[in-house]
XYZ file of C-alpha atoms in Angstrom:
680
model
C -9.723 26.530 8.619
C -12.282 24.102 6.323
C -8.751 23.037 5.528
C -8.198 21.507 8.258
C -10.655 19.531 9.180
C -9.321 16.161 7.969
C -6.202 17.065 9.131
C -7.087 17.630 13.140
C -9.189 14.227 12.227
C -6.195 12.795 11.057
C -4.252 13.574 13.513
C -6.993 12.212 15.946
C -6.410 8.607 13.746
C -2.805 9.099 13.693
C -2.626 9.253 18.013
C -4.809 6.502 18.946
C -2.132 4.493 15.856
C 0.685 5.751 18.084
C -0.536 5.250 21.174
C -0.541 1.656 23.206
C -3.742 0.881 24.902
C -6.737 1.705 25.995
C -5.736 4.385 28.755
C -4.100 6.067 26.524
C -6.138 6.233 23.946
C -8.851 7.708 26.507
C -6.687 10.016 28.277
C -6.288 11.038 24.277
C -9.540 12.161 23.782
C -10.133 13.578 27.090
C -7.693 15.730 26.769
C -9.085 16.571 23.330
C -12.056 16.984 24.709
C -10.338 19.613 27.665
C -8.591 21.432 24.780
C -12.592 21.914 23.137
C -13.710 22.923 26.432
C -11.072 25.361 27.054
C -12.141 26.743 23.276
C -15.395 27.619 24.869
C -14.100 29.859 27.699
C -12.046 31.606 25.521
C -13.969 34.381 23.092
C -13.276 35.008 19.931
C -11.751 33.745 16.629
C -9.209 31.087 18.858
C -11.878 29.870 21.199
C -13.334 29.108 17.835
C -10.256 27.163 16.689
C -9.794 25.422 20.000
C -13.631 24.154 20.326
C -13.124 22.423 16.527
C -9.455 21.390 17.285
C -10.473 19.561 20.536
C -13.276 17.818 18.788
C -11.746 17.058 15.528
C -9.186 15.127 17.267
C -11.142 13.228 19.728
C -13.479 12.615 17.007
C -10.974 11.263 15.587
C -9.852 9.051 18.242
C -12.847 7.722 18.635
C -13.512 6.856 15.382
C -10.407 4.553 14.911
C -11.095 3.653 17.962
C -14.578 2.168 17.172
C -13.700 0.897 13.581
C -10.851 -1.513 14.777
C -13.580 -2.463 17.415
C -16.114 -3.001 15.736
C -14.541 -5.409 12.650
C -13.247 -7.631 15.604
C -13.414 -10.429 14.521
C -11.049 -14.211 15.173
C -8.097 -15.120 13.419
C -6.473 -17.985 13.430
C -3.591 -19.511 16.065
C -1.986 -21.471 14.601
C -0.773 -22.962 11.454
C -2.842 -25.187 10.122
C -4.076 -26.991 7.221
C -7.405 -28.043 7.189
C -10.997 -29.567 4.925
C -13.512 -27.328 4.873
C -16.860 -26.113 2.730
C -17.348 -22.198 2.156
C -19.315 -20.103 0.150
C -16.420 -17.196 -2.037
C -16.561 -13.914 -1.331
C -15.099 -12.779 -3.839
C -12.371 -13.829 -6.310
C -9.277 -12.041 -7.994
C -6.987 -13.605 -11.214
C -3.788 -13.625 -10.694
C -2.627 -14.645 -14.204
C 0.994 -13.484 -14.250
C 0.605 -15.648 -11.583
C -1.284 -18.715 -12.633
C -3.267 -18.000 -9.429
C -6.700 -16.986 -8.691
C -7.278 -16.098 -5.110
C -10.894 -16.569 -3.084
C -12.013 -14.448 -0.413
C -13.999 -17.134 1.929
C -16.713 -17.171 4.514
C -16.390 -20.484 5.497
C -20.159 -22.804 6.105
C -20.928 -24.203 9.850
C -16.969 -24.356 10.863
C -16.706 -22.820 14.416
C -12.912 -23.579 14.669
C -11.965 -21.467 11.529
C -12.233 -16.905 11.178
C -15.209 -16.191 9.701
C -13.292 -14.416 6.589
C -10.185 -16.308 5.029
C -8.306 -15.946 1.732
C -7.410 -18.105 -0.426
C -4.383 -18.984 -3.877
C -5.609 -21.193 -5.461
C -3.569 -23.006 -8.789
C -5.171 -21.501 -11.775
C -5.336 -25.434 -12.782
C -6.943 -26.435 -10.033
C -9.953 -23.735 -10.421
C -13.146 -25.283 -11.714
C -14.844 -23.131 -14.482
C -17.576 -21.198 -13.685
C -17.003 -19.843 -9.693
C -18.295 -16.558 -8.771
C -19.040 -15.160 -5.944
C -22.320 -16.878 -4.286
C -20.968 -19.685 -5.130
C -20.049 -22.833 -2.367
C -16.908 -25.696 -2.814
C -14.686 -28.203 -0.967
C -10.969 -27.676 -0.813
C -8.354 -28.216 1.662
C -5.717 -25.474 2.210
C -3.080 -25.232 4.215
C -3.443 -22.187 6.673
C -1.763 -19.115 8.594
C -2.523 -16.682 10.549
C -1.955 -13.887 9.156
C 1.235 -12.103 9.363
C 2.860 -9.425 11.047
C 6.281 -7.331 9.598
C 9.269 -9.606 8.746
C 11.564 -6.990 10.565
C 10.908 -3.836 11.394
C 9.608 -0.894 8.874
C 8.218 -3.510 6.528
C 5.151 -3.811 5.899
C 2.336 -4.997 7.700
C 0.039 -7.380 6.753
C -1.609 -8.382 10.133
C -3.296 -4.897 10.189
C -4.333 -5.498 7.049
C -5.804 -8.521 7.156
C -7.569 -6.900 10.557
C -9.203 -3.939 8.975
C -10.648 -5.989 6.361
C -11.577 -8.736 8.284
C -9.189 -11.642 7.146
C -8.838 -13.920 10.385
C -6.252 -16.554 7.585
C -4.349 -16.570 5.068
C -3.231 -19.797 2.601
C -3.179 -22.407 -0.202
C -5.631 -24.502 -1.595
C -3.951 -28.097 -1.717
C -5.142 -30.187 -4.411
C -8.627 -29.290 -6.763
C -11.637 -27.412 -5.669
C -14.707 -29.082 -6.021
C -18.154 -26.590 -6.240
C -20.598 -28.054 -4.134
C -23.175 -25.360 -5.680
C -22.776 -23.372 -8.740
C -22.914 -19.494 -8.196
C -26.867 -17.451 -8.717
C -26.340 -15.772 -11.688
C -27.589 -12.648 -10.241
C -24.136 -12.834 -9.210
C -22.392 -14.125 -11.823
C -19.121 -11.110 -10.878
C -19.022 -8.952 -13.728
C -15.805 -7.203 -12.384
C -13.824 -10.826 -13.402
C -15.339 -11.775 -16.503
C -14.920 -8.054 -18.067
C -12.071 -8.738 -17.215
C -11.074 -12.187 -18.352
C -13.027 -10.374 -21.922
C -9.952 -7.868 -22.059
C -7.155 -10.719 -21.474
C -8.073 -12.313 -24.659
C -7.959 -9.823 -26.207
C -4.516 -8.514 -25.047
C -2.682 -11.103 -24.174
C 0.881 -10.502 -21.289
C 1.305 -7.217 -19.239
C -0.428 -5.220 -22.241
C -4.074 -6.782 -21.590
C -2.910 -6.865 -17.625
C -2.381 -3.658 -18.138
C -6.048 -2.675 -19.501
C -7.758 -4.552 -17.367
C -5.900 -2.725 -14.819
C -7.535 0.101 -15.981
C -11.036 -0.831 -16.989
C -11.319 -3.509 -13.938
C -8.730 -2.039 -11.698
C -7.109 -5.268 -12.202
C -3.398 -5.889 -11.835
C -3.736 -9.983 -11.255
C -2.330 -10.506 -15.696
C 1.120 -8.135 -15.303
C 3.898 -9.573 -15.611
C 6.615 -8.470 -12.467
C 9.163 -7.726 -14.425
C 6.481 -4.943 -16.149
C 4.631 -3.712 -12.613
C 8.463 -3.264 -11.126
C 9.350 -1.630 -14.540
C 5.890 0.567 -13.753
C 7.508 1.056 -9.937
C 10.852 2.438 -11.056
C 10.325 4.600 -13.674
C 6.595 6.630 -10.976
C 4.184 4.736 -13.379
C 2.645 2.510 -10.771
C -0.743 5.084 -10.171
C -1.933 4.651 -13.624
C -2.149 1.161 -12.441
C -4.143 1.990 -9.766
C -7.764 3.600 -10.616
C -7.362 6.706 -9.188
C -7.793 10.109 -9.723
C -6.743 10.550 -13.605
C -9.308 7.101 -14.537
C -12.493 8.754 -13.059
C -12.020 12.749 -14.561
C -11.407 10.576 -17.434
C -14.457 7.875 -17.756
C -16.204 11.221 -16.088
C -15.093 13.624 -19.044
C -16.019 11.582 -21.444
C -20.013 11.093 -20.149
C -19.882 14.482 -19.755
C -19.039 14.766 -23.029
C -20.591 12.328 -25.810
C -24.005 12.836 -23.027
C -23.821 16.519 -23.784
C -23.031 16.276 -27.855
C -25.840 14.041 -28.511
C -28.503 16.097 -26.501
C -26.847 18.933 -28.287
C -27.542 17.774 -31.513
C -31.518 18.702 -30.693
C -32.102 22.140 -31.468
C -35.532 20.960 -29.643
C -33.759 20.134 -26.051
C -30.789 22.391 -26.653
C -32.950 25.462 -26.406
C -35.837 23.519 -23.445
C -33.171 21.973 -21.227
C -30.569 22.945 -19.256
C -28.200 20.739 -20.867
C -24.438 20.564 -19.130
C -27.256 19.813 -16.689
C -28.478 16.572 -18.212
C -24.488 15.336 -18.692
C -23.475 15.802 -15.237
C -25.709 13.585 -14.370
C -24.719 11.288 -16.676
C -20.894 11.982 -15.268
C -22.029 11.397 -12.029
C -23.751 8.395 -12.630
C -21.456 7.081 -15.099
C -18.507 8.007 -12.325
C -20.282 5.693 -9.420
C -19.881 2.962 -12.111
C -16.966 2.608 -12.699
C -15.958 2.841 -8.746
C -18.030 0.447 -8.308
C -17.043 -1.539 -11.201
C -12.941 -1.419 -10.858
C -14.474 -2.298 -7.199
C -14.919 0.320 -4.866
C -10.885 0.840 -3.017
C -9.992 3.777 -1.352
C -7.799 6.147 -3.765
C -11.198 5.709 -5.616
C -13.900 6.226 -3.947
C -12.207 8.983 -3.220
C -11.856 9.593 -7.072
C -15.772 9.540 -7.411
C -15.919 11.430 -4.621
C -14.060 14.371 -5.682
C -15.283 13.758 -8.629
C -19.300 14.644 -7.742
C -18.398 17.612 -6.082
C -16.664 18.969 -8.583
C -20.861 18.245 -11.079
C -22.081 19.646 -7.941
C -20.076 22.948 -7.540
C -20.480 22.709 -12.177
C -24.370 23.108 -11.290
C -24.182 25.449 -8.826
C -22.097 27.666 -10.863
C -19.502 27.553 -8.164
C -15.668 26.900 -8.808
C -15.259 24.069 -8.668
C -11.609 22.430 -8.597
C -10.309 24.269 -4.763
C -8.307 22.598 -1.493
C -12.034 23.174 -0.346
C -12.698 20.119 -2.751
C -10.475 17.761 -1.689
C -10.750 18.435 1.544
C -14.421 17.912 1.990
C -13.171 14.302 -0.387
C -10.686 13.166 2.032
C -13.032 13.886 5.473
C -15.828 11.638 3.623
C -12.921 8.479 3.116
C -11.819 8.985 6.476
C -14.962 8.811 8.951
C -15.607 5.811 6.203
C -12.902 4.221 6.347
C -10.037 5.928 9.407
C -7.958 3.054 9.344
C -6.974 4.385 5.281
C -5.477 7.213 6.667
C -1.984 4.510 7.865
C -2.375 2.999 4.256
C 0.155 3.985 1.317
C -2.367 4.437 -0.991
C -4.691 7.378 0.793
C -1.635 9.098 1.656
C -0.294 9.270 -1.884
C -3.307 9.990 -4.061
C -4.440 12.811 -2.033
C -1.656 14.201 -1.390
C -0.771 14.530 -5.243
C -4.238 15.979 -5.658
C -3.647 18.546 -2.804
C -0.507 19.194 -4.184
C -2.518 19.781 -7.604
C -4.358 22.835 -6.435
C -2.545 24.049 -4.059
C -0.296 24.841 -7.463
C -2.601 25.978 -9.249
C -4.235 28.227 -6.721
C -0.983 30.232 -6.428
C -1.487 34.115 -7.916
C 2.144 33.396 -9.720
C 1.146 30.438 -10.914
C -2.092 31.926 -12.359
C -0.659 35.035 -13.872
C 2.295 32.568 -15.166
C 0.384 29.632 -16.654
C -3.406 30.642 -18.172
C -4.673 30.680 -20.818
C -4.311 33.642 -22.959
C -3.668 34.866 -27.162
C -0.993 33.071 -28.330
C 0.411 31.555 -31.026
C 0.388 27.111 -31.319
C 4.166 27.464 -30.874
C 3.828 29.322 -26.991
C 1.053 27.923 -26.204
C 1.697 24.497 -26.206
C 5.597 25.507 -25.242
C 3.606 26.947 -21.510
C 1.135 23.263 -21.404
C 4.425 21.644 -20.989
C 5.782 24.322 -18.676
C 3.033 23.660 -16.475
C 2.674 19.910 -16.780
C 6.583 19.921 -16.642
C 6.489 21.898 -13.538
C 2.883 20.091 -11.688
C 4.945 16.189 -12.630
C 8.426 17.348 -10.592
C 5.950 19.390 -7.541
C 4.233 16.033 -7.233
C 7.440 13.474 -6.901
C 8.684 16.115 -4.525
C 6.017 16.013 -2.588
C 5.063 11.648 -2.937
C 8.942 11.803 -2.074
C 8.861 10.970 1.206
C 5.580 8.841 1.660
C 7.435 6.574 -1.367
C 10.797 6.499 0.553
C 8.494 6.295 4.370
C 6.555 3.087 3.399
C 8.761 1.286 -0.100
C 11.770 2.428 0.551
C 12.556 3.484 -2.532
C 11.780 5.952 -5.398
C 11.069 6.820 -8.700
C 13.798 9.793 -9.462
C 12.363 10.333 -13.360
C 9.511 9.945 -12.172
C 8.468 13.282 -13.876
C 9.340 12.870 -16.829
C 8.466 10.171 -17.821
C 4.923 11.022 -16.703
C 4.632 13.844 -19.366
C 4.674 11.438 -21.518
C 3.018 8.426 -19.860
C -0.356 10.522 -18.810
C -1.353 11.849 -22.011
C -0.433 8.598 -23.295
C -2.922 6.801 -20.818
C -6.040 9.436 -20.778
C -5.801 10.798 -24.227
C -5.335 7.650 -26.553
C -5.156 4.501 -24.281
C -8.469 4.519 -22.382
C -10.298 5.821 -24.857
C -9.044 3.084 -27.492
C -9.837 0.326 -24.801
C -12.660 1.933 -25.031
C -13.588 2.425 -28.150
C -12.496 -1.674 -28.183
C -15.043 -3.196 -25.543
C -18.499 -1.039 -27.351
C -16.923 -2.582 -30.900
C -16.672 -6.013 -29.798
C -20.673 -5.883 -29.036
C -20.816 -6.132 -32.652
C -18.054 -8.227 -32.975
C -15.963 -5.337 -34.540
C -13.567 -5.299 -32.024
C -10.666 -6.214 -33.513
C -7.950 -3.291 -35.074
C -8.887 -1.410 -32.016
C -8.019 -4.027 -29.918
C -4.212 -3.951 -32.708
C -3.955 -0.283 -31.606
C -4.300 -0.396 -28.188
C -1.671 -3.509 -28.156
C 0.299 -0.905 -30.093
C -0.389 1.746 -27.330
C -0.030 -0.266 -24.679
C 3.346 -1.074 -26.320
C 4.310 2.154 -26.100
C 3.567 3.110 -22.687
C 5.412 -0.623 -21.496
C 8.490 1.193 -23.703
C 8.449 4.477 -21.402
C 8.445 2.367 -18.695
C 11.079 0.068 -19.399
C 13.409 2.851 -20.660
C 12.676 5.032 -17.534
C 13.681 2.223 -15.075
C 16.169 1.320 -17.215
C 18.991 4.778 -17.573
C 21.494 4.403 -14.489
C 20.249 5.919 -11.106
C 16.444 5.523 -11.535
C 16.136 4.603 -8.256
C 16.308 5.639 -4.631
C 16.743 3.617 -2.900
C 17.223 5.065 1.811
C 16.808 2.547 4.508
C 13.874 2.020 7.135
C 13.579 6.170 8.562
C 12.544 7.246 11.559
C 9.144 8.036 12.292
C 8.954 10.602 13.809
C 11.417 12.605 10.419
C 8.411 11.188 8.017
C 5.943 13.146 10.665
C 7.849 16.570 10.451
C 7.873 16.669 6.516
C 3.975 15.619 7.188
C 3.769 18.473 9.263
C 6.115 20.568 7.609
C 4.806 19.927 3.598
C 0.781 20.535 4.993
C 1.540 23.803 6.911
C 3.303 25.096 3.676
C 0.682 23.405 0.848
C -2.871 24.662 3.060
C -2.034 28.634 4.129
C -1.376 31.058 2.041
C -0.268 33.998 3.281
C 3.692 34.344 4.254
C 3.288 32.160 7.955
C 2.956 28.924 5.627
C 6.900 29.750 5.027
C 6.840 29.069 8.283
C 6.894 24.718 7.103
C 10.072 25.281 5.872
C 11.642 24.393 9.074
C 10.269 21.428 10.457
C 9.222 19.926 6.008
C 13.827 20.305 5.911
C 14.497 19.373 9.084
C 12.626 15.932 9.134
C 13.866 15.211 5.147
C 17.922 16.083 6.632
C 17.135 13.885 9.997
C 16.070 11.288 7.649
C 19.066 11.706 5.446
C 21.496 11.536 8.344
C 19.592 8.160 9.952
C 22.549 5.453 8.831
C 20.677 2.057 7.509
C 20.462 -1.397 9.838
C 24.119 -3.774 10.402
C 22.461 -6.650 10.720
C 18.310 -7.323 10.158
C 16.945 -11.547 11.359
C 13.571 -12.184 10.037
C 11.397 -13.114 13.050
C 11.395 -16.689 12.833
C 15.105 -16.339 12.474
C 15.188 -17.445 9.206
C 16.855 -14.978 7.592
C 19.560 -12.585 8.214
C 21.315 -9.885 6.444
C 24.493 -8.265 7.668
C 26.065 -5.296 5.905
C 29.977 -6.183 4.931
C 32.841 -3.619 4.976
C 32.029 -2.903 1.308
C 28.713 -1.400 2.409
C 26.487 -4.462 0.365
C 24.146 -6.795 2.565
C 24.760 -10.613 2.760
C 22.338 -13.680 3.579
C 22.575 -16.332 5.528
C 21.078 -18.728 3.465
C 22.337 -19.031 -0.524
C 18.668 -19.314 -1.584
C 16.137 -17.105 -0.369
C 12.886 -16.552 -2.499
C 13.174 -13.098 -4.181
C 9.908 -11.889 -1.684
C 12.466 -12.060 0.894
C 15.484 -11.361 -0.973
C 13.505 -7.875 -1.833
C 11.977 -7.078 1.650
C 15.311 -6.949 2.727
C 16.571 -5.273 0.588
C 14.072 -2.524 0.602
C 14.972 -1.979 4.140
C 18.393 -1.942 4.231
C 18.494 0.631 1.720
C 20.104 -1.561 -1.205
C 17.922 -3.055 -4.234
C 17.334 -6.113 -4.538
C 20.523 -7.802 -6.585
C 22.542 -6.076 -4.085
C 22.042 -8.590 -1.583
C 25.701 -11.482 -2.165
C 25.977 -15.019 -0.414
C 27.169 -14.454 3.075
C 28.535 -18.412 2.027
C 30.113 -17.139 -0.996
C 32.569 -13.528 0.824
C 36.343 -13.576 1.503
C 35.158 -12.551 4.968
C 33.042 -15.343 6.561
C 33.832 -18.865 7.634
C 31.234 -21.006 6.778
C 30.251 -24.749 6.999
C 26.653 -25.763 5.658
C 25.290 -25.698 9.107
C 26.663 -22.426 10.612
C 28.597 -19.716 9.485
C 30.241 -16.865 12.065
C 31.801 -13.474 10.735
C 33.574 -9.926 12.304
C 31.932 -6.722 11.161
C 33.875 -3.134 12.498
C 31.781 -0.912 12.772
C 31.979 2.560 15.454
C 35.835 1.790 16.085
C 34.601 -1.364 17.678
C 34.945 -5.319 15.969
C 31.767 -7.975 16.318
C 31.398 -11.065 15.996
C 27.899 -11.962 14.573
C 27.045 -15.771 13.808
C 24.249 -18.260 13.082
C 23.111 -21.432 12.584
C 21.663 -21.537 8.789
C 20.849 -25.224 8.780
C 17.470 -27.778 10.317
C 20.669 -29.604 11.412
C 22.310 -29.731 14.673
C 25.152 -28.243 15.283
C 27.811 -30.338 17.931
C 26.636 -29.401 21.395
C 31.139 -28.535 22.404
C 31.381 -26.857 19.108
C 28.290 -24.672 19.572
C 29.126 -23.184 23.059
C 32.392 -22.614 22.047
C 31.713 -20.622 19.119
C 28.346 -18.791 21.243
C 31.475 -17.626 24.361
C 33.754 -15.969 20.780
C 30.431 -14.050 19.785
C 28.901 -10.800 20.766
C 25.695 -11.728 18.682
C 24.534 -15.390 17.484
C 21.509 -16.170 15.708
C 19.359 -19.211 14.946
C 15.916 -20.252 14.016
C 15.880 -23.485 16.767
C 16.244 -22.859 20.187
C 19.691 -22.530 21.667
C 21.103 -24.541 25.136
C 21.329 -22.942 27.586
C 25.115 -22.940 28.362
C 24.895 -20.654 25.013
C 25.916 -17.342 26.493
C 27.168 -14.391 23.719
C 28.421 -11.577 24.904
C 26.279 -9.481 23.790
C 22.333 -10.924 21.935
C 21.333 -13.879 22.077
C 18.524 -14.377 18.967
C 16.888 -17.553 19.132
C 13.118 -19.338 18.725
C 12.555 -18.118 22.408
C 14.324 -14.246 22.239
C 12.641 -13.728 18.290
C 9.151 -15.442 19.456
C 9.020 -12.353 22.324
C 10.400 -9.847 19.714
C 9.333 -10.514 16.486
C 12.149 -9.279 13.601
C 14.619 -7.492 14.932
C 17.167 -4.768 13.634
C 20.387 -3.123 15.167
C 22.541 0.088 14.305
C 26.090 -1.850 16.023
C 27.239 2.027 15.631
C 24.861 3.787 18.478
C 24.703 0.212 19.754
C 20.277 0.567 19.094
C 18.107 -2.707 18.603
C 14.230 -2.310 17.161
C 12.249 -4.897 17.087
C 9.037 -5.472 15.439
C 6.766 -6.470 18.966
C 7.241 -3.672 20.578
C 4.708 -1.919 23.519
C 1.564 -2.416 22.497
C -2.237 -3.446 22.440
C -3.172 -2.485 19.909
C -6.165 -5.739 18.396
C -4.635 -7.283 15.519
C -1.812 -7.654 19.104
C -3.736 -9.979 20.955
C -6.962 -10.793 18.776
C -9.713 -13.181 20.062
C -7.870 -16.631 17.985
C -10.525 -20.230 16.870
C -8.072 -23.684 16.769
C -9.145 -26.796 14.484
C -8.725 -29.328 16.739
C -4.583 -31.235 15.772
C -5.363 -34.308 14.284
C -1.174 -35.728 12.882
C -3.992 -38.313 10.242
C -4.853 -34.622 8.593
C -1.408 -33.544 7.738
C -2.278 -30.674 10.637
C 1.056 -28.356 11.838
C 1.834 -28.598 15.230
């Protein structure tokens, strides 16, 4: 039963996200408490199960509700150019993009959100800026954006829980009003800068990510190769890194103390080493910014050390469940993010596999020759990698709409290389830098990084290295999650029943057709599936982010997106495109404006009358009456981005029913001033 505690607590959190408003959330909690009351009445084990289930469901829903209200802060009402002073709360260097990201707290400005995030060009940044500094700047600020199309990343929800009321870009140079206190110098940023000065390019960026969790210096092409090869987890400080740091600290302390016979005979050195490992895990977590995967791994490491100190078996599913409960109670919103789901699923899959009697019987240590031992350990690693990839694939496809196919093979080489070569060499290089002798170790670290990047690019460029899938239904994903949990947590033959929802969810996801038409919430960008299965873009100059987002949600690679104007089956002018697509035996005509210049009224009305769908970023005239759907500025402000399946006549919108706090937040807004370049 303890293994199901975080599952039931998480089900309560999920209920809050799925249900629409306070009445439904209250009803969920009341129903859960009613279930718990039934457990009190029912005798024996079934009663205890119902009691615990009801209480955990109610606690989960109540925890996320309380958390969402406790972080309530005003959000910027509309785009604004503002000049203000602010205190630096956090500084992140995005070297590969030539930017520095600042999290700021505006001073004496009730007309601005209390916390916002601004990107600054490196050339506009003053020297010595860090947390605690006070600065003055002019920036264009916008409210945190929601998803552009259904199924896309919802930064608005993430920003709500982080307390961010606006994001933006600095216009011009930043001026320092007060330098940061010496005691508050950003050690994390200083260490990242030192590493990147020793290793230029993505090699330094990866080394910085391993040491501090800062991924800003990794070039986008290298980062994309790591993702396509299934190696992106190496860049996010999590279990692998915390385990390596903790184990290294324990090993060094134990070996050094064991050199003294007096200490070895009088003190339990493993306990002292465990304490050193705990301090190393906590310090490393603090240094890397305390992200959810790192905190989860730190909690798990501390529990392992406690279990080892007590002489108990440490690596069990109860350990994973305890770590999940700690994270969910402190940050219940983490459940909705891919970081929590990926990290805990990977660890749970590994532990569940190696707790299996069949796995232990075939791969446990034994007296054997070197060749057989290497083959056994390699087989165990390969089997573990395959299982982890299978377990993580539904999560990756649900959140990112694509997944690496050869990740298990790539990780067989990349994980040992990172754990036993790259990280120790980097630690030696940093230690040697204290006496000015780090150059040879940095050279070796660079060579190891080059090998890691070579593995990533080789695997990523292999044919069929990435599998793409359009947005899957949330219910299909839920079926796969339930089936996976049932398979992993039960220990009797009843676990086989988990295959039913798992396979049903997978079949449902694979059978769900991709959208035929994607329209962003501003009406500027349109992606249409053509007769050959590829997508065509309305605007030729769509940015890389827009192309990637539309491609992912359409289930194709960004490279497969072609300009609509260049196709023979579309009729385009600089201001308007019209094309016909055949779906389910019916010919659909789609028309879309593609510039800010107005189309002649009579011509536009004629096009509307002959089209099934008309799309525009402007307000269309009242006389525009398409046969099925009109998506102009007025409609899109109400619906947000739109996804359409012509075959089923199905339409999905970003803004559905719901009253979660980030959908209708309190707002603030500076007074409008045309002289300052403000935007209405």
